[in-house]
Coordinates of C-alpha atoms and ligand atoms in Angstrom, one line a residue:
M171 CA 80.4 111.0 124.3
S172 CA 78.9 108.7 121.8
T173 CA 77.1 111.5 120.0
Q174 CA 80.1 111.9 117.7
R175 CA 80.0 108.2 116.8
A176 CA 77.7 106.7 114.4
K177 CA 75.1 104.1 115.6
L178 CA 75.1 100.5 114.2
V179 CA 72.4 98.0 114.4
V180 CA 73.2 94.5 113.1
G181 CA 70.8 91.5 112.9
N182 CA 72.1 88.0 113.8
W183 CA 69.8 85.6 112.1
K184 CA 71.6 82.6 113.7
M185 CA 70.4 79.3 112.0
H186 CA 67.1 80.8 110.8
G187 CA 65.7 81.5 107.4
R188 CA 64.5 79.8 104.3
I189 CA 65.1 81.1 100.7
S190 CA 61.3 81.4 100.4
E191 CA 60.9 83.5 103.5
N192 CA 64.0 85.6 103.4
A193 CA 63.0 87.7 100.4
A194 CA 60.2 89.6 102.3
L195 CA 62.3 90.2 105.3
L196 CA 65.4 91.5 103.4
T197 CA 63.3 93.6 101.1
E198 CA 61.3 95.2 103.9
V199 CA 64.5 95.9 105.9
A200 CA 66.1 97.5 102.9
A201 CA 63.1 99.7 102.3
G202 CA 62.7 100.7 105.9
A203 CA 66.4 101.4 106.4
S204 CA 66.4 103.7 103.5
A205 CA 64.4 106.2 105.6
L206 CA 67.1 106.3 108.3
Q207 CA 69.7 109.1 108.6
K208 CA 73.1 108.2 107.4
D209 CA 74.7 108.1 110.8
V210 CA 72.6 105.0 111.5
R211 CA 74.2 102.0 109.9
V212 CA 72.3 98.7 109.4
G213 CA 73.5 95.2 108.8
V214 CA 72.2 91.7 108.8
C215 CA 74.4 88.6 109.4
V216 CA 72.7 85.7 107.6
P217 CA 73.5 82.0 107.3
C218 CA 76.1 81.5 104.5
P219 CA 73.7 79.7 102.0
Y220 CA 71.8 83.0 101.9
L221 CA 74.7 85.3 101.1
A222 CA 73.9 85.3 97.3
Q223 CA 70.3 86.1 98.1
S224 CA 71.2 88.9 100.5
Q225 CA 73.7 90.3 97.9
A226 CA 71.0 90.3 95.2
L227 CA 68.3 91.8 97.4
L228 CA 70.4 94.2 99.5
G229 CA 73.0 95.3 97.0
G230 CA 72.5 99.0 96.3
S231 CA 70.6 99.5 99.5
V232 CA 71.9 101.1 102.7
V233 CA 71.9 97.7 104.4
K234 CA 75.0 95.7 104.5
W235 CA 75.1 92.0 105.0
G236 CA 77.5 89.7 106.9
V237 CA 78.4 86.3 108.1
Q238 CA 78.1 84.8 111.6
D239 CA 81.6 83.2 111.8
V240 CA 84.7 82.8 109.6
S241 CA 87.5 80.3 109.6
A242 CA 90.9 81.3 111.2
H243 CA 92.5 79.8 108.1
A244 CA 92.7 81.4 104.6
G245 CA 91.9 78.2 102.8
G246 CA 92.8 74.5 102.7
A247 CA 91.7 71.2 104.2
Y248 CA 89.2 72.5 106.8
T249 CA 86.0 70.6 106.0
G250 CA 82.9 72.6 106.8
E251 CA 84.7 76.0 107.4
V252 CA 84.1 79.1 105.4
A253 CA 87.0 81.4 104.7
A254 CA 86.6 85.2 105.1
E255 CA 87.8 85.5 101.4
M256 CA 84.8 83.4 100.4
A257 CA 82.4 85.8 102.1
V258 CA 84.1 88.7 100.4
D259 CA 83.2 87.1 97.1
F260 CA 79.6 87.7 98.1
G261 CA 80.1 91.3 98.9
V262 CA 80.0 90.8 102.7
T263 CA 80.9 93.6 105.0
Y264 CA 80.5 92.2 108.5
A265 CA 81.7 89.0 110.2
I266 CA 80.6 88.1 113.7
V267 CA 83.4 86.4 115.6
G268 CA 83.3 84.8 119.0
H269 CA 79.6 84.7 119.5
S270 CA 78.9 82.9 122.8
E271 CA 77.1 80.1 121.0
R272 CA 80.3 79.4 119.2
R273 CA 82.5 79.8 122.3
A274 CA 80.1 77.4 124.1
Y275 CA 79.1 74.8 121.5
H276 CA 82.3 74.8 119.4
R277 CA 84.8 75.4 122.2
E278 CA 86.3 78.5 120.6
S279 CA 89.0 79.8 122.8
P280 CA 89.8 83.6 123.2
E281 CA 92.9 82.9 121.1
L282 CA 91.0 81.3 118.3
V283 CA 88.5 84.2 118.3
G284 CA 91.5 86.5 118.0
A285 CA 92.9 84.6 115.0
K286 CA 89.5 84.7 113.3
T287 CA 89.3 88.5 113.9
L288 CA 92.7 88.9 112.3
R289 CA 91.7 86.8 109.3
A290 CA 88.4 88.8 108.8
L291 CA 90.4 92.1 108.9
E292 CA 93.0 90.8 106.5
A293 CA 90.2 89.8 104.1
G294 CA 88.8 93.3 104.3
L295 CA 85.8 92.5 106.5
T296 CA 84.7 94.4 109.6
P297 CA 84.7 91.9 112.5
I298 CA 82.1 92.2 115.2
V299 CA 83.9 90.6 118.1
C300 CA 81.4 89.3 120.8
V301 CA 82.4 89.2 124.4
G302 CA 80.2 88.4 127.4
E303 CA 80.0 86.6 130.8
T304 CA 77.8 83.8 132.0
L305 CA 75.4 84.4 134.9
E306 CA 77.7 82.4 137.2
E307 CA 80.6 84.6 136.2
R308 CA 78.6 87.8 136.8
E309 CA 77.4 86.6 140.2
S310 CA 80.9 85.8 141.2
G311 CA 82.0 89.3 140.3
A312 CA 84.2 88.0 137.4
T313 CA 82.5 90.0 134.6
E314 CA 85.4 92.4 133.9
Q315 CA 88.0 89.7 134.2
V316 CA 86.2 87.4 131.8
I317 CA 85.4 90.0 129.1
G318 CA 88.8 91.6 129.6
T319 CA 90.6 88.3 128.9
Q320 CA 88.3 87.8 125.8
L321 CA 89.1 91.3 124.4
D322 CA 92.8 91.1 125.3
A323 CA 93.2 87.9 123.3
V324 CA 91.9 89.8 120.3
L325 CA 93.7 93.0 120.7
A326 CA 97.0 91.2 121.3
L327 CA 97.0 90.1 117.7
L328 CA 96.1 93.4 116.1
S329 CA 98.0 96.6 115.3
E330 CA 96.5 99.8 116.6
E331 CA 95.2 100.6 113.0
Q332 CA 93.6 97.1 112.7
A333 CA 92.1 97.5 116.2
A334 CA 90.5 100.7 115.2
G335 CA 88.5 98.8 112.5
I336 CA 86.8 96.3 114.8
V337 CA 83.4 96.5 116.3
V338 CA 83.0 95.0 119.8
A339 CA 79.6 93.6 120.9
Y340 CA 79.0 93.1 124.6
E341 CA 76.5 90.2 124.9
P342 CA 76.0 88.9 128.5
V343 CA 75.3 85.2 127.9
W344 CA 72.5 85.3 130.4
A345 CA 70.7 87.9 128.3
I346 CA 70.9 86.1 124.9
G347 CA 67.6 84.8 123.8
T348 CA 66.3 84.7 127.4
G349 CA 64.2 87.8 127.4
K350 CA 66.4 89.1 130.2
T351 CA 68.1 92.3 129.2
A352 CA 70.9 94.0 131.1
Q353 CA 69.7 97.2 132.8
P354 CA 70.9 100.1 130.7
E355 CA 73.2 101.4 133.5
Q356 CA 74.5 97.8 134.1
A357 CA 75.3 97.6 130.3
Q358 CA 76.8 101.1 130.2
A359 CA 79.1 100.2 133.1
V360 CA 80.5 97.3 131.1
H361 CA 80.8 99.3 127.9
A362 CA 82.7 102.0 129.8
F363 CA 85.1 99.3 130.9
L364 CA 85.5 98.0 127.3
R365 CA 86.0 101.6 126.1
R366 CA 88.9 102.1 128.6
K367 CA 90.5 98.8 127.3
L368 CA 90.2 100.0 123.7
Q369 CA 91.6 103.4 124.7
E370 CA 94.7 101.6 126.2
K371 CA 95.4 100.1 122.8
G372 CA 95.5 103.5 121.2
A373 CA 93.6 106.8 120.9
A374 CA 92.1 105.8 117.5
V375 CA 90.8 102.5 119.0
A376 CA 88.8 104.2 121.6
N377 CA 86.2 105.2 119.0
A378 CA 85.6 101.7 117.8
L379 CA 81.8 101.1 117.9
L380 CA 80.6 99.2 121.0
L381 CA 77.3 97.3 120.5
Y382 CA 75.1 95.8 123.2
G383 CA 73.4 92.5 122.5
G384 CA 71.0 90.3 124.5
S385 CA 67.2 90.5 124.2
V386 CA 67.1 93.9 122.6
K387 CA 63.6 94.6 121.6
P388 CA 61.7 97.7 120.3
D389 CA 60.6 98.6 123.8
N390 CA 64.0 98.6 125.5
A391 CA 66.3 99.6 122.6
R392 CA 65.9 103.3 123.0
E393 CA 67.0 103.4 126.7
L394 CA 70.0 101.1 126.0
F395 CA 71.2 103.1 122.9
A396 CA 71.0 106.4 124.8
Q397 CA 73.8 105.3 127.1
G398 CA 77.1 107.1 126.4
D399 CA 79.2 104.1 125.4
I400 CA 76.5 102.0 123.7
D401 CA 76.8 102.7 120.0
G402 CA 74.0 100.3 118.9
G403 CA 73.0 96.7 119.1
L404 CA 73.5 93.1 117.9
I405 CA 70.0 91.8 117.6
G406 CA 69.1 88.1 117.5
G407 CA 65.5 87.2 117.7
A408 CA 64.1 90.6 117.0
S409 CA 66.0 90.7 113.7
L410 CA 63.8 88.1 112.2
K411 CA 60.8 90.4 112.1
S412 CA 61.2 93.5 109.9
K413 CA 58.8 95.6 111.9
D414 CA 60.8 95.0 115.2
F415 CA 64.2 95.2 113.6
L416 CA 63.3 98.5 111.9
A417 CA 61.8 99.8 115.1
I418 CA 65.2 99.1 116.9
C419 CA 67.0 100.8 114.0
R420 CA 64.8 103.9 114.6
A421 CA 65.5 103.8 118.3
A422 CA 69.2 104.1 117.3
Q423 CA 68.3 107.1 115.3
T424 CA 66.4 108.7 118.2
A425 CA 69.4 108.2 120.5
L426 CA 71.6 110.1 118.1
Q427 CA 69.3 113.2 118.1
Ligands
LIG610 C1 72.5 87.3 119.6 O1 72.3 86.1 119.4 O2 73.5 87.8 119.3 C2 71.4 87.9 120.4 C3 71.7 89.1 120.9 O3 70.2 87.3 120.5 P1 68.8 87.9 121.2 O4 68.7 89.2 120.7 O5 67.8 86.9 120.6 O6 69.0 87.8 122.6

């Protein structure tokens, strides 16, 4: 099924990086990604202070850059927030919204994540909408209900055409930064559920890219990306090392062949 869709691998640097250290990582990722086939898309979502550096070093390469959050507002008296339009000024392509760390530490509701997704789309960005359940929710059998609610709150605000332009990342909270990865079949089952929900929104939406995120590493990426409804990955820790990140990108390429 997924063989017709492109693969996408996006790094989430979280709050890591220093201007002095980023240059090597960005340059190495750009160089390595140039050898990938064009159906493998690559992005890195960096902290906002490094957008100009990313634009300077990645501009003209196949690697796109992005932000890890956007404001739900277009502008105004919202101290500390960053508008999607400001990201656009730096040539940004991707905007992660609804990462579990923002839902947990900043109390972002499903409705707020929906509003952020809409703002990102209206600014011309591609939102990467994160959904995922905690371990407690999984163990109580609530996975589909939790991620269904998270996705519904986003889709409710979007037209079919807008919804076709989002990327959804399934990131089980218990797998993020823990070294515990969902088993490929376990992840595939959730992705198939998400695919059905997208399909209900409209035929065009069913082909939105669905990423898996949560302790993806070079040694587990290939099997995950080979699943029918897993179109790539959102990569945290392993995106900070060019060698590991590029190996994961190559695993996406292998899964396409
Ligand atoms: C993430 O933060 O989006 C993530 C998937 O992190 P990690 O790969 O480190 O688990």
